[in-house]
mmCIF file of C-alpha atoms and ligand atoms in Angstrom:
data_model
loop_
_atom_site.group_PDB
_atom_site.id
_atom_site.type_symbol
_atom_site.label_atom_id
_atom_site.label_comp_id
_atom_site.label_asym_id
_atom_site.label_seq_id
_atom_site.Cartn_x
_atom_site.Cartn_y
_atom_site.Cartn_z
ATOM 1 C CA UNK A 64 9.236 16.522 -4.398
ATOM 2 C CA UNK A 65 11.815 16.540 -1.657
ATOM 3 C CA UNK A 66 12.884 18.246 1.538
ATOM 4 C CA UNK A 67 16.416 19.508 1.924
ATOM 5 C CA UNK A 68 18.074 20.183 5.255
ATOM 6 C CA UNK A 69 18.552 23.942 5.452
ATOM 7 C CA UNK A 70 21.979 23.554 7.031
ATOM 8 C CA UNK A 71 23.757 21.065 4.883
ATOM 9 C CA UNK A 72 21.566 20.135 1.909
ATOM 10 C CA UNK A 73 20.989 16.598 3.114
ATOM 11 C CA UNK A 74 18.191 15.523 0.780
ATOM 12 C CA UNK A 75 15.200 13.681 2.113
ATOM 13 C CA UNK A 76 13.161 12.445 -0.838
ATOM 14 C CA UNK A 77 9.622 12.797 0.377
ATOM 15 C CA UNK A 78 7.409 9.811 -0.143
ATOM 16 C CA UNK A 79 4.032 9.328 1.527
ATOM 17 C CA UNK A 80 4.186 7.463 4.807
ATOM 18 C CA UNK A 81 2.425 4.130 5.091
ATOM 19 C CA UNK A 82 -0.103 3.481 7.830
ATOM 20 C CA UNK A 83 -0.908 -0.213 8.406
ATOM 21 C CA UNK A 84 -4.038 -1.146 10.329
ATOM 22 C CA UNK A 85 -7.033 -3.448 10.627
ATOM 23 C CA UNK A 86 -10.716 -3.814 11.175
ATOM 24 C CA UNK A 87 -10.473 -6.490 13.866
ATOM 25 C CA UNK A 88 -13.600 -8.473 14.699
ATOM 26 C CA UNK A 89 -14.740 -11.028 17.223
ATOM 27 C CA UNK A 90 -18.062 -12.488 16.144
ATOM 28 C CA UNK A 91 -20.286 -9.484 15.406
ATOM 29 C CA UNK A 92 -18.155 -7.028 17.351
ATOM 30 C CA UNK A 93 -15.461 -4.624 16.154
ATOM 31 C CA UNK A 94 -12.349 -3.552 18.074
ATOM 32 C CA UNK A 95 -11.945 0.203 18.607
ATOM 33 C CA UNK A 96 -9.314 2.115 20.578
ATOM 34 C CA UNK A 97 -9.799 5.517 22.232
ATOM 35 C CA UNK A 98 -6.725 7.604 21.460
ATOM 36 C CA UNK A 99 -4.520 8.647 24.390
ATOM 37 C CA UNK A 100 -2.364 10.815 22.108
ATOM 38 C CA UNK A 101 -2.738 13.684 19.688
ATOM 39 C CA UNK A 102 -3.968 14.148 17.048
ATOM 40 C CA UNK A 103 -7.617 13.486 17.946
ATOM 41 C CA UNK A 104 -6.938 12.500 21.540
ATOM 42 C CA UNK A 105 -10.080 11.049 23.144
ATOM 43 C CA UNK A 106 -11.607 9.952 19.826
ATOM 44 C CA UNK A 107 -12.074 6.346 18.746
ATOM 45 C CA UNK A 108 -9.980 4.742 16.032
ATOM 46 C CA UNK A 109 -8.995 1.404 14.533
ATOM 47 C CA UNK A 110 -5.673 -0.133 15.565
ATOM 48 C CA UNK A 111 -3.310 1.352 12.962
ATOM 49 C CA UNK A 112 -0.063 3.250 12.778
ATOM 50 C CA UNK A 113 3.053 4.095 10.830
ATOM 51 C CA UNK A 114 5.047 1.196 9.474
ATOM 52 C CA UNK A 115 8.534 0.666 10.783
ATOM 53 C CA UNK A 116 11.593 -0.451 8.921
ATOM 54 C CA UNK A 117 12.175 -4.185 8.632
ATOM 55 C CA UNK A 118 8.551 -5.266 8.630
ATOM 56 C CA UNK A 119 5.935 -6.150 6.032
ATOM 57 C CA UNK A 120 2.583 -4.334 5.948
ATOM 58 C CA UNK A 121 0.988 -7.400 7.567
ATOM 59 C CA UNK A 122 3.604 -7.408 10.341
ATOM 60 C CA UNK A 123 3.011 -3.679 10.845
ATOM 61 C CA UNK A 124 -0.745 -4.174 11.199
ATOM 62 C CA UNK A 125 -0.234 -7.001 13.719
ATOM 63 C CA UNK A 126 2.292 -4.932 15.716
ATOM 64 C CA UNK A 127 -0.085 -1.963 15.920
ATOM 65 C CA UNK A 128 -2.934 -4.165 17.223
ATOM 66 C CA UNK A 129 -0.532 -5.530 19.844
ATOM 67 C CA UNK A 130 0.743 -2.080 20.859
ATOM 68 C CA UNK A 131 -2.601 -0.291 20.975
ATOM 69 C CA UNK A 132 -4.924 -3.005 22.276
ATOM 70 C CA UNK A 133 -2.628 -5.837 23.506
ATOM 71 C CA UNK A 134 -4.435 -7.857 20.821
ATOM 72 C CA UNK A 135 -3.234 -10.864 18.868
ATOM 73 C CA UNK A 136 -4.903 -10.817 15.483
ATOM 74 C CA UNK A 137 -5.113 -13.125 12.489
ATOM 75 C CA UNK A 138 -5.155 -11.220 9.206
ATOM 76 C CA UNK A 139 -7.847 -12.489 6.845
ATOM 77 C CA UNK A 140 -7.588 -10.270 3.761
ATOM 78 C CA UNK A 141 -6.605 -6.828 2.524
ATOM 79 C CA UNK A 142 -9.684 -4.623 2.926
ATOM 80 C CA UNK A 143 -8.597 -1.312 1.379
ATOM 81 C CA UNK A 144 -5.764 0.951 0.293
ATOM 82 C CA UNK A 145 -6.653 4.598 0.967
ATOM 83 C CA UNK A 146 -4.552 7.552 -0.212
ATOM 84 C CA UNK A 147 -4.607 10.832 1.693
ATOM 85 C CA UNK A 148 -2.249 13.129 -0.246
ATOM 86 C CA UNK A 149 -3.125 16.129 1.911
ATOM 87 C CA UNK A 150 -1.250 14.564 4.814
ATOM 88 C CA UNK A 151 1.049 12.416 2.620
ATOM 89 C CA UNK A 152 -0.291 9.088 3.837
ATOM 90 C CA UNK A 153 -1.244 5.799 2.256
ATOM 91 C CA UNK A 154 -3.307 3.624 4.596
ATOM 92 C CA UNK A 155 -3.228 -0.151 4.061
ATOM 93 C CA UNK A 156 -6.164 -1.645 5.980
ATOM 94 C CA UNK A 157 -6.761 -5.358 6.556
ATOM 95 C CA UNK A 158 -9.716 -7.370 7.801
ATOM 96 C CA UNK A 159 -8.611 -9.452 10.788
ATOM 97 C CA UNK A 160 -9.929 -11.719 13.496
ATOM 98 C CA UNK A 161 -9.259 -11.177 17.203
ATOM 99 C CA UNK A 162 -7.449 -14.177 18.738
ATOM 100 C CA UNK A 163 -6.905 -12.930 22.305
ATOM 101 C CA UNK A 164 -8.240 -10.759 25.087
ATOM 102 C CA UNK A 165 -7.741 -7.000 24.764
ATOM 103 C CA UNK A 166 -6.571 -4.224 27.044
ATOM 104 C CA UNK A 167 -5.440 -0.640 26.535
ATOM 105 C CA UNK A 168 -1.825 -0.191 25.436
ATOM 106 C CA UNK A 169 0.136 3.016 26.160
ATOM 107 C CA UNK A 170 -1.342 4.895 23.175
ATOM 108 C CA UNK A 171 -4.957 4.068 24.103
ATOM 109 C CA UNK A 172 -7.103 5.484 26.904
ATOM 110 C CA UNK A 173 -9.530 2.627 26.522
ATOM 111 C CA UNK A 174 -10.274 -0.246 24.124
ATOM 112 C CA UNK A 175 -13.559 -1.974 23.441
ATOM 113 C CA UNK A 176 -15.532 -4.372 21.272
ATOM 114 C CA UNK A 177 -18.571 -2.735 19.686
ATOM 115 C CA UNK A 178 -21.622 -4.103 17.938
ATOM 116 C CA UNK A 179 -22.343 -2.151 14.723
ATOM 117 C CA UNK A 180 -25.234 -0.190 16.282
ATOM 118 C CA UNK A 181 -23.094 0.781 19.293
ATOM 119 C CA UNK A 182 -20.147 2.204 17.337
ATOM 120 C CA UNK A 183 -19.561 5.813 18.522
ATOM 121 C CA UNK A 184 -20.020 7.246 15.020
ATOM 122 C CA UNK A 185 -19.814 10.881 16.090
ATOM 123 C CA UNK A 186 -16.598 10.288 18.022
ATOM 124 C CA UNK A 187 -14.499 8.543 15.380
ATOM 125 C CA UNK A 188 -11.028 10.034 14.953
ATOM 126 C CA UNK A 189 -10.562 10.129 11.175
ATOM 127 C CA UNK A 190 -12.620 9.905 7.957
ATOM 128 C CA UNK A 191 -10.667 6.805 6.919
ATOM 129 C CA UNK A 192 -11.923 5.024 10.063
ATOM 130 C CA UNK A 193 -15.484 5.560 8.825
ATOM 131 C CA UNK A 194 -14.492 4.381 5.337
ATOM 132 C CA UNK A 195 -12.877 1.204 6.655
ATOM 133 C CA UNK A 196 -15.844 0.361 8.894
ATOM 134 C CA UNK A 197 -18.279 0.900 6.022
ATOM 135 C CA UNK A 198 -16.184 -1.122 3.585
ATOM 136 C CA UNK A 199 -15.915 -3.876 6.176
ATOM 137 C CA UNK A 200 -19.712 -3.950 6.552
ATOM 138 C CA UNK A 201 -20.194 -4.195 2.776
ATOM 139 C CA UNK A 202 -18.022 -7.302 2.555
ATOM 140 C CA UNK A 203 -18.340 -8.947 5.972
ATOM 141 C CA UNK A 204 -20.219 -11.967 4.590
ATOM 142 C CA UNK A 205 -17.842 -12.528 1.676
ATOM 143 C CA UNK A 206 -14.957 -14.984 2.046
ATOM 144 C CA UNK A 207 -12.935 -13.069 -0.561
ATOM 145 C CA UNK A 208 -13.420 -9.754 -2.359
ATOM 146 C CA UNK A 209 -11.503 -7.094 -4.274
ATOM 147 C CA UNK A 210 -10.191 -4.391 -1.961
ATOM 148 C CA UNK A 211 -11.462 -0.840 -1.789
ATOM 149 C CA UNK A 212 -9.835 2.496 -2.599
ATOM 150 C CA UNK A 213 -10.978 5.973 -1.485
ATOM 151 C CA UNK A 214 -14.767 6.241 -1.740
ATOM 152 C CA UNK A 215 -16.012 8.304 -4.713
ATOM 153 C CA UNK A 216 -16.700 11.945 -3.932
ATOM 154 C CA UNK A 217 -14.128 12.255 -1.142
ATOM 155 C CA UNK A 218 -11.507 14.173 -3.129
ATOM 156 C CA UNK A 219 -12.013 17.331 -1.052
ATOM 157 C CA UNK A 220 -11.142 15.418 2.109
ATOM 158 C CA UNK A 221 -7.946 13.966 0.725
ATOM 159 C CA UNK A 222 -6.343 16.577 -1.548
ATOM 160 C CA UNK B 133 13.703 3.788 13.381
ATOM 161 C CA UNK B 134 15.295 6.802 11.800
ATOM 162 C CA UNK B 135 18.268 8.072 9.873
ATOM 163 C CA UNK B 136 20.222 11.082 11.056
ATOM 164 C CA UNK B 137 22.351 13.251 8.811
ATOM 165 C CA UNK B 138 25.950 12.649 9.860
ATOM 166 C CA UNK B 139 26.786 16.321 9.473
ATOM 167 C CA UNK B 140 24.041 18.100 11.321
ATOM 168 C CA UNK B 141 21.733 15.590 12.962
ATOM 169 C CA UNK B 142 18.826 16.387 10.659
ATOM 170 C CA UNK B 143 16.464 13.535 11.484
ATOM 171 C CA UNK B 144 14.757 11.605 8.733
ATOM 172 C CA UNK B 145 12.134 9.343 10.296
ATOM 173 C CA UNK B 146 12.376 6.251 8.178
ATOM 174 C CA UNK B 147 9.198 4.737 6.866
ATOM 175 C CA UNK B 148 9.187 2.301 3.963
ATOM 176 C CA UNK B 149 8.871 4.015 0.616
ATOM 177 C CA UNK B 150 5.890 3.235 -1.573
ATOM 178 C CA UNK B 151 6.342 2.081 -5.152
ATOM 179 C CA UNK B 152 3.207 2.345 -7.313
ATOM 180 C CA UNK B 153 3.030 0.395 -10.568
ATOM 181 C CA UNK B 154 0.962 -1.722 -12.904
ATOM 182 C CA UNK B 155 0.714 -4.784 -15.036
ATOM 183 C CA UNK B 156 -0.580 -3.023 -18.155
ATOM 184 C CA UNK B 157 -2.166 -5.141 -20.856
ATOM 185 C CA UNK B 158 -3.448 -4.703 -24.368
ATOM 186 C CA UNK B 159 -5.371 -7.810 -25.377
ATOM 187 C CA UNK B 160 -3.046 -10.724 -24.625
ATOM 188 C CA UNK B 161 0.084 -8.575 -24.454
ATOM 189 C CA UNK B 162 1.867 -7.090 -21.460
ATOM 190 C CA UNK B 163 3.761 -3.782 -21.365
ATOM 191 C CA UNK B 164 7.405 -4.001 -20.269
ATOM 192 C CA UNK B 165 10.082 -1.289 -20.113
ATOM 193 C CA UNK B 166 13.834 -1.830 -20.437
ATOM 194 C CA UNK B 167 15.532 0.246 -17.742
ATOM 195 C CA UNK B 168 17.793 3.096 -18.867
ATOM 196 C CA UNK B 169 18.902 3.770 -15.279
ATOM 197 C CA UNK B 170 20.464 1.923 -12.374
ATOM 198 C CA UNK B 171 19.723 -0.268 -10.545
ATOM 199 C CA UNK B 172 19.363 -3.099 -13.055
ATOM 200 C CA UNK B 173 20.015 -0.950 -16.111
ATOM 201 C CA UNK B 174 19.235 -2.900 -19.303
ATOM 202 C CA UNK B 175 16.798 -5.270 -17.586
ATOM 203 C CA UNK B 176 13.042 -5.344 -18.182
ATOM 204 C CA UNK B 177 10.530 -4.116 -15.651
ATOM 205 C CA UNK B 178 6.914 -3.086 -15.222
ATOM 206 C CA UNK B 179 6.071 0.637 -15.242
ATOM 207 C CA UNK B 180 6.443 1.509 -11.542
ATOM 208 C CA UNK B 181 8.223 3.964 -9.327
ATOM 209 C CA UNK B 182 8.292 5.910 -6.093
ATOM 210 C CA UNK B 183 5.175 7.819 -5.205
ATOM 211 C CA UNK B 184 5.390 11.572 -5.010
ATOM 212 C CA UNK B 185 3.707 13.884 -2.571
ATOM 213 C CA UNK B 186 0.226 15.105 -3.437
ATOM 214 C CA UNK B 187 -0.901 12.044 -5.364
ATOM 215 C CA UNK B 188 -2.905 8.914 -4.632
ATOM 216 C CA UNK B 189 -1.432 5.457 -5.307
ATOM 217 C CA UNK B 190 -3.603 5.238 -8.434
ATOM 218 C CA UNK B 191 -2.336 8.639 -9.654
ATOM 219 C CA UNK B 192 1.228 7.499 -8.953
ATOM 220 C CA UNK B 193 0.779 4.340 -11.012
ATOM 221 C CA UNK B 194 -0.702 6.328 -13.918
ATOM 222 C CA UNK B 195 2.114 8.908 -13.772
ATOM 223 C CA UNK B 196 4.793 6.213 -13.850
ATOM 224 C CA UNK B 197 3.229 4.562 -16.926
ATOM 225 C CA UNK B 198 3.176 7.969 -18.587
ATOM 226 C CA UNK B 199 6.783 8.792 -17.635
ATOM 227 C CA UNK B 200 8.322 5.433 -18.486
ATOM 228 C CA UNK B 201 6.301 4.372 -21.529
ATOM 229 C CA UNK B 202 4.346 7.492 -22.603
ATOM 230 C CA UNK B 203 1.326 5.298 -21.880
ATOM 231 C CA UNK B 204 -2.183 6.292 -20.855
ATOM 232 C CA UNK B 205 -3.613 3.520 -18.730
ATOM 233 C CA UNK B 206 -6.972 2.721 -17.164
ATOM 234 C CA UNK B 207 -6.623 1.069 -13.762
ATOM 235 C CA UNK B 208 -8.868 -1.983 -13.384
ATOM 236 C CA UNK B 209 -8.138 -3.328 -9.907
ATOM 237 C CA UNK B 210 -5.495 -3.610 -7.230
ATOM 238 C CA UNK B 211 -3.438 -6.713 -8.031
ATOM 239 C CA UNK B 212 -1.035 -6.980 -5.091
ATOM 240 C CA UNK B 213 0.687 -5.277 -2.190
ATOM 241 C CA UNK B 214 4.235 -6.590 -1.778
ATOM 242 C CA UNK B 215 6.494 -5.747 1.162
ATOM 243 C CA UNK B 216 10.273 -5.775 0.749
ATOM 244 C CA UNK B 217 11.625 -4.831 4.196
ATOM 245 C CA UNK B 218 15.231 -5.479 3.118
ATOM 246 C CA UNK B 219 15.093 -2.379 0.917
ATOM 247 C CA UNK B 220 12.323 -0.659 2.938
ATOM 248 C CA UNK B 221 9.765 -0.721 0.139
ATOM 249 C CA UNK B 222 6.078 -1.477 -0.153
ATOM 250 C CA UNK B 223 4.993 -2.043 -3.752
ATOM 251 C CA UNK B 224 1.362 -1.376 -4.661
ATOM 252 C CA UNK B 225 0.675 -3.019 -8.024
ATOM 253 C CA UNK B 226 -2.463 -2.577 -10.121
ATOM 254 C CA UNK B 227 -3.898 -4.372 -13.112
ATOM 255 C CA UNK B 228 -4.485 -1.842 -15.879
ATOM 256 C CA UNK B 229 -5.470 -1.564 -19.510
ATOM 257 C CA UNK B 230 -3.399 0.281 -22.108
ATOM 258 C CA UNK B 231 -5.410 3.105 -23.713
ATOM 259 C CA UNK B 232 -2.750 4.660 -25.998
ATOM 260 C CA UNK B 233 0.320 4.019 -28.076
ATOM 261 C CA UNK B 234 3.612 3.564 -26.233
ATOM 262 C CA UNK B 235 7.126 4.896 -26.635
ATOM 263 C CA UNK B 236 10.227 4.991 -24.432
ATOM 264 C CA UNK B 237 10.320 7.754 -21.823
ATOM 265 C CA UNK B 238 13.609 9.138 -20.442
ATOM 266 C CA UNK B 239 14.031 6.303 -17.894
ATOM 267 C CA UNK B 240 13.500 3.553 -20.478
ATOM 268 C CA UNK B 241 15.867 2.331 -23.200
ATOM 269 C CA UNK B 242 13.022 0.588 -24.926
ATOM 270 C CA UNK B 243 9.390 -0.365 -24.307
ATOM 271 C CA UNK B 244 7.385 -3.238 -25.749
ATOM 272 C CA UNK B 245 4.236 -5.318 -25.666
ATOM 273 C CA UNK B 246 4.944 -8.994 -25.013
ATOM 274 C CA UNK B 247 2.840 -12.123 -25.330
ATOM 275 C CA UNK B 248 3.256 -14.360 -22.253
ATOM 276 C CA UNK B 249 5.567 -16.808 -24.053
ATOM 277 C CA UNK B 250 7.781 -13.973 -25.296
ATOM 278 C CA UNK B 251 8.386 -12.310 -21.919
ATOM 279 C CA UNK B 252 12.167 -12.096 -21.349
ATOM 280 C CA UNK B 253 12.002 -14.106 -18.107
ATOM 281 C CA UNK B 254 15.754 -14.262 -17.590
ATOM 282 C CA UNK B 255 16.147 -10.519 -18.072
ATOM 283 C CA UNK B 256 13.534 -9.230 -15.614
ATOM 284 C CA UNK B 257 14.847 -6.567 -13.258
ATOM 285 C CA UNK B 258 13.376 -7.548 -9.874
ATOM 286 C CA UNK B 259 11.743 -10.550 -8.147
ATOM 287 C CA UNK B 260 8.569 -8.511 -7.599
ATOM 288 C CA UNK B 261 8.221 -8.131 -11.391
ATOM 289 C CA UNK B 262 8.052 -11.919 -11.661
ATOM 290 C CA UNK B 263 5.559 -12.075 -8.775
ATOM 291 C CA UNK B 264 3.287 -9.462 -10.341
ATOM 292 C CA UNK B 265 3.350 -11.139 -13.761
ATOM 293 C CA UNK B 266 2.541 -14.523 -12.201
ATOM 294 C CA UNK B 267 -0.231 -13.105 -10.034
ATOM 295 C CA UNK B 268 -1.635 -11.323 -13.076
ATOM 296 C CA UNK B 269 -1.689 -14.610 -15.002
ATOM 297 C CA UNK B 270 -3.524 -16.394 -12.167
ATOM 298 C CA UNK B 271 -6.359 -13.858 -12.189
ATOM 299 C CA UNK B 272 -6.436 -12.556 -15.754
ATOM 300 C CA UNK B 273 -9.809 -14.136 -16.510
ATOM 301 C CA UNK B 274 -11.456 -12.937 -13.277
ATOM 302 C CA UNK B 275 -13.422 -9.674 -13.290
ATOM 303 C CA UNK B 276 -12.691 -9.205 -9.555
ATOM 304 C CA UNK B 277 -10.449 -10.988 -7.072
ATOM 305 C CA UNK B 278 -8.768 -10.508 -3.692
ATOM 306 C CA UNK B 279 -5.296 -9.026 -4.094
ATOM 307 C CA UNK B 280 -2.038 -10.840 -3.479
ATOM 308 C CA UNK B 281 0.707 -10.359 -0.909
ATOM 309 C CA UNK B 282 4.288 -11.705 -1.053
ATOM 310 C CA UNK B 283 4.287 -15.298 -2.338
ATOM 311 C CA UNK B 284 4.864 -17.952 0.367
ATOM 312 C CA UNK B 285 8.472 -19.036 0.751
ATOM 313 C CA UNK B 286 10.025 -15.753 -0.386
ATOM 314 C CA UNK B 287 11.041 -14.499 3.079
ATOM 315 C CA UNK B 288 14.742 -14.881 2.286
ATOM 316 C CA UNK B 289 14.374 -12.517 -0.663
ATOM 317 C CA UNK B 290 12.592 -9.822 1.317
ATOM 318 C CA UNK B 291 14.068 -9.760 4.847
HETATM 319 ZN ZN1 ZN C 125 21.527 20.193 8.542
HETATM 320 ZN ZN1 ZN C 126 24.227 17.306 7.104
#
C-alpha cells in the first residue's frame, strides 16, 4: 500500500513506523513517564518513541530514555516486538537498567520509579505499555529469554 | 528527519523501513531465493521484504515467503533484529519451518533448499543474509533463545 501526493504523484510507500523503547529498572523499581503531549496526555508510559534516521533500534531506545526522562540506560536484552497494524506501528521494546538519575524531559510532565504494586495501572497510556510491563515481570529473574510478540487474544486491539 | 517532495513540499517523515523475513528450514536444509529483481539481481537471499500496512511482522514474514517462494511457513521464534541505518532499514528475522513445497515466485529467478555446506556463500545478496544464517546456525539446536542484534564489529557496514 502507498500514499501518493495529490498534487504531483510523489509516491510515499507506506511502511509501519518503528517505535523503540524500554522497560527501564533500578533494583525493583520501574521507570515511568507521565506524558506532557498528546495522544494520552497526562497518562503514564514507558520511555519510547519513533526511530529517527541514522540510528539503530538500540540507539533509538537509549535516545528516547534520554529525551523523556534524562536517563542513561544500559540495554540488557530485547524484551518484545509488538505489531499494531491499526496504527501502522511496530514497537521494539528492550529490557534496560537505569544508570543515572532521572528528571522530566520536555515531553514528560513528570517521571518516577515505581515498585510493581505502585504502578498506576488504570492510568497507563497504551495497551502495549501493559503488555511490556507484564512480559517484563514474567522474565525479570531470567538472565536470557526468547522475546515476546503480541499477547494471544489481542487481535481486536491491534487490527 | 524528513524528506520533502522537491516539487510541492509534500512532507514524508522519514522513519526506517521494516523488512520482515525468515530463515526457513526443512530438516537440515535452508530455503534460499535467487533474486529476479534489483538490487543484487541474480544473488541468493532469504525470503524477506518490506512490511505492508495492516499486517504484523509475523504476517509480513509469512507473506514474503509465500510471494518469493510459494512457501507456507510456520514461525518458530524471533531470530534477530538488525539495524542498518545507512539504508534506513530495520530487519526483523524469524526462524521458521517449511510446511509446503516451494517454487519461484515473480521476484525470484529460482528457489532451493540448501544443506549448510552447499550454501552459495560467495553469491549471497546482503551482509544481513550472512548474519541471519550464522545466527541461525548458532542456535539451531536450542528450543528457545534470546534474539540477536547486529554482530559486533559491523558498524562500518551499517552506518
Ligand atoms: Zn504535491
Ligand atoms: Zn511533487
